[in-house]
Coordinates of C-alpha atoms in Angstrom, one line a residue:
X26 CA -97.7 98.2 2.7
X27 CA -95.6 97.8 5.9
X28 CA -94.7 101.5 5.9
X29 CA -98.4 102.4 5.6
X30 CA -99.3 100.2 8.5
X31 CA -96.5 101.8 10.6
X32 CA -97.8 105.3 9.7
X33 CA -101.4 104.3 10.7
X34 CA -100.2 102.9 14.0
X35 CA -98.1 106.0 14.7
X36 CA -100.8 108.5 14.0
X37 CA -102.4 108.4 17.4
X38 CA -99.1 109.4 18.9
X39 CA -98.3 112.1 16.3
X40 CA -101.7 113.8 15.9
X41 CA -101.8 115.3 19.5
X42 CA -98.8 117.3 18.4
X43 CA -101.1 119.3 16.1
X44 CA -102.5 121.0 19.2
X45 CA -99.0 122.0 20.4
X46 CA -98.0 123.2 16.9
X47 CA -101.2 125.2 16.3
X48 CA -101.0 126.7 19.7
X49 CA -97.4 127.7 19.2
X50 CA -98.1 129.3 15.9
X51 CA -101.2 131.1 17.1
X52 CA -99.4 132.6 20.1
X53 CA -96.5 133.6 17.9
X54 CA -98.8 135.3 15.4
X55 CA -100.6 137.1 18.2
X56 CA -97.4 138.3 19.8
X57 CA -96.1 139.3 16.4
X58 CA -99.2 141.3 15.8
X59 CA -99.1 143.1 19.1
X60 CA -95.5 144.0 18.6
X61 CA -95.4 144.4 14.9
X62 CA -98.2 147.0 14.6
X63 CA -96.6 149.6 17.0
X64 CA -93.3 148.9 15.3
X65 CA -94.8 149.7 11.9
X66 CA -96.4 152.9 13.2
X67 CA -93.1 153.9 14.8
X68 CA -91.2 153.4 11.5
X69 CA -93.7 155.4 9.5
X70 CA -94.7 158.2 12.0
X71 CA -92.1 158.0 14.8
X72 CA -89.1 160.3 15.3
X73 CA -85.7 159.3 13.9
X74 CA -84.5 157.6 17.1
X75 CA -87.6 155.3 17.2
X76 CA -87.2 154.5 13.5
X77 CA -83.6 153.5 14.1
X78 CA -84.4 151.3 17.1
X79 CA -87.1 149.5 15.1
X80 CA -84.8 149.1 12.2
X81 CA -82.2 147.6 14.5
X82 CA -84.8 145.2 16.0
X83 CA -85.9 144.1 12.5
X84 CA -82.3 143.7 11.3
X85 CA -81.5 141.5 14.2
X86 CA -84.5 139.1 14.2
X87 CA -84.5 138.8 10.4
X88 CA -80.8 138.2 10.3
X89 CA -80.3 135.6 13.0
X90 CA -81.5 132.0 12.3
X91 CA -84.4 130.6 14.3
X92 CA -82.3 127.8 15.6
X93 CA -79.7 130.2 17.0
X94 CA -82.4 132.3 18.6
X95 CA -83.9 129.3 20.3
X96 CA -80.6 128.5 22.0
X97 CA -79.9 132.1 22.8
X98 CA -83.3 132.6 24.5
X99 CA -83.0 129.2 26.2
X100 CA -79.7 130.3 27.7
X101 CA -81.1 133.7 28.5
X102 CA -84.0 132.2 30.4
X103 CA -81.6 129.9 32.3
X104 CA -79.3 132.8 33.2
X105 CA -82.2 134.8 34.7
X106 CA -83.5 131.8 36.7
X107 CA -86.7 131.7 34.7
X108 CA -88.5 128.4 34.0
X109 CA -87.0 127.1 30.7
X110 CA -90.3 125.8 29.4
X111 CA -89.7 124.7 25.8
X112 CA -93.2 125.8 24.6
X113 CA -92.9 129.2 26.1
X114 CA -89.4 129.8 24.7
X115 CA -90.5 128.6 21.3
X116 CA -93.5 130.9 21.3
X117 CA -91.5 133.9 22.4
X118 CA -88.8 133.3 19.8
X119 CA -91.2 132.8 17.0
X120 CA -93.3 135.7 18.2
X121 CA -90.4 138.1 18.3
X122 CA -89.2 137.0 14.9
X123 CA -92.7 137.3 13.5
X124 CA -93.0 140.9 14.9
X125 CA -90.0 141.9 12.8
X126 CA -91.6 140.5 9.6
X127 CA -95.1 141.7 10.5
X128 CA -93.9 145.2 11.2
X129 CA -92.7 145.4 7.6
X130 CA -95.9 143.9 6.3
X131 CA -97.9 146.6 8.1
X132 CA -95.4 149.3 7.2
X133 CA -95.9 148.5 3.6
X134 CA -99.6 148.6 3.9
X135 CA -99.5 151.9 5.8
X136 CA -97.3 153.5 3.2
X137 CA -99.5 152.3 0.3
X138 CA -102.4 154.4 1.6
X139 CA -103.0 157.9 0.3
X140 CA -100.7 160.3 2.0
X141 CA -103.4 162.9 2.9
X142 CA -105.5 160.7 5.1
X143 CA -103.8 161.7 8.3
X144 CA -104.1 165.3 7.4
X145 CA -107.8 164.8 6.7
X146 CA -108.2 163.2 10.2
X147 CA -106.5 166.3 11.7
X148 CA -108.9 168.5 9.8
X149 CA -111.8 166.6 11.3
X150 CA -110.5 167.4 14.8
X151 CA -108.8 164.0 15.5
X152 CA -105.5 163.7 17.2
X153 CA -102.7 161.9 15.4
X154 CA -103.2 158.9 17.6
X155 CA -106.9 158.8 16.8
X156 CA -106.3 159.2 13.1
X157 CA -103.7 156.5 13.0
X158 CA -105.8 154.1 15.1
X159 CA -109.2 154.6 13.6
X160 CA -108.4 155.5 10.0
X161 CA -104.9 154.3 9.0
X162 CA -104.6 151.1 10.9
X163 CA -108.1 149.9 10.1
X164 CA -107.3 150.0 6.4
X165 CA -103.7 148.7 6.9
X166 CA -105.0 145.6 8.7
X167 CA -107.3 144.7 5.8
X168 CA -104.6 145.3 3.2
X169 CA -102.1 143.2 5.3
X170 CA -104.2 140.0 5.2
X171 CA -102.4 138.4 2.2
X172 CA -99.0 139.2 3.8
X173 CA -100.3 137.9 7.1
X174 CA -101.3 134.6 5.4
X175 CA -97.8 134.2 4.1
X176 CA -96.4 134.9 7.6
X177 CA -98.6 132.1 9.0
X178 CA -97.1 129.7 6.4
X179 CA -93.6 130.7 7.3
X180 CA -94.2 130.4 11.1
X181 CA -95.8 127.0 10.7
X182 CA -92.7 125.7 8.9
X183 CA -90.4 127.5 11.3
X184 CA -92.2 125.9 14.2
X185 CA -91.0 122.5 13.1
X186 CA -87.5 123.3 14.3
X187 CA -88.6 124.0 17.8
X188 CA -88.6 120.3 18.6
X189 CA -84.9 120.7 19.4
X190 CA -85.9 122.3 22.7
X191 CA -88.2 119.4 23.5
X192 CA -91.6 120.8 22.5
X193 CA -94.1 117.9 21.9
X194 CA -95.2 119.2 18.5
X195 CA -95.8 117.3 15.3
X196 CA -92.1 117.1 14.4
X197 CA -91.0 115.9 17.8
X198 CA -93.6 113.2 18.0
X199 CA -92.7 112.1 14.4
X200 CA -89.1 112.0 15.3
X201 CA -89.8 109.7 18.3
X202 CA -91.9 107.4 16.2
X203 CA -89.3 107.3 13.4
X204 CA -86.5 106.5 15.9
X205 CA -88.6 103.7 17.3
X206 CA -89.8 102.1 14.1
X207 CA -87.0 103.1 11.7
X208 CA -89.6 104.1 9.1
X209 CA -88.2 107.6 8.7
X210 CA -89.3 108.2 5.1
X211 CA -92.9 107.2 5.5
X212 CA -93.4 109.0 8.9
X213 CA -91.7 112.2 7.8
X214 CA -93.8 112.2 4.7
X215 CA -96.9 111.8 6.8
X216 CA -95.7 114.8 9.0
X217 CA -95.2 116.9 5.9
X218 CA -98.7 116.0 4.7
X219 CA -100.1 117.2 8.1
X220 CA -98.3 120.5 7.8
X221 CA -99.6 120.9 4.3
X222 CA -103.2 120.2 5.3
X223 CA -102.9 122.7 8.2
X224 CA -101.6 125.4 5.8
X225 CA -104.3 124.8 3.3
X226 CA -107.1 125.0 6.0
X227 CA -105.8 128.3 7.5
X228 CA -105.2 129.9 4.1
X229 CA -108.7 129.1 3.1
X230 CA -110.0 130.7 6.3
X231 CA -107.9 133.8 5.7
X232 CA -109.1 133.9 2.1
X233 CA -112.7 134.0 3.3
X234 CA -111.8 136.7 5.8
X235 CA -110.2 138.7 3.0
X236 CA -113.2 138.3 0.7
X237 CA -115.6 139.4 3.5
X238 CA -113.6 142.5 4.2
X239 CA -112.8 143.3 0.5
X240 CA -113.6 146.8 -0.8
X241 CA -113.8 147.7 -4.5
X242 CA -110.5 149.3 -5.6
X243 CA -108.5 147.6 -2.9
X244 CA -108.2 144.1 -4.3
X245 CA -105.2 142.0 -3.1
X246 CA -105.3 138.2 -3.0
X247 CA -104.3 135.1 -1.1
X248 CA -103.0 132.3 -3.2

């Protein structure tokens, strides 16, 4: 009973962290999308040099732990004399990492499409850029929704480690409350429940989006 009361009393201090967490994940997803889509196109349609550069980028950001990247970017910002704002650094790191994963999601979606579509676009008088933009990517985006939903779940969990830089997110606020009250188990369990609820809500929204864009013959599925 005491633990429950501590959690209830701590919630007003923890819940504002949801805004920071959701903002961090949203910016990271957006940055990952803006970078990941061109990377995917480069890997599928680009020259060998571009494919190798993208593969190197993907290899680096998929191979280095998030915690290490956070400290690397923090030091990089400091060395360049840039403001070492924890939220900005966390968003950049998660966004760059997400770009590596999203590029592979989109690449898989592009490669799953019938191979003759770009040739058909050329036959209609489109340039390669127009065919990729209006025909290939429009289909790849729809097919990538389930993978994008999984990427959101991964980013949301990865964002919890960003509190080491001082971001005032859910995890940081929970850690402060736990250090003050010594009710670590109850408070971290409450934080886990908040993350779980956020995941369920967003996955439900993405499921609705997928259903609204579904086309017979291209069924996928978000759990």
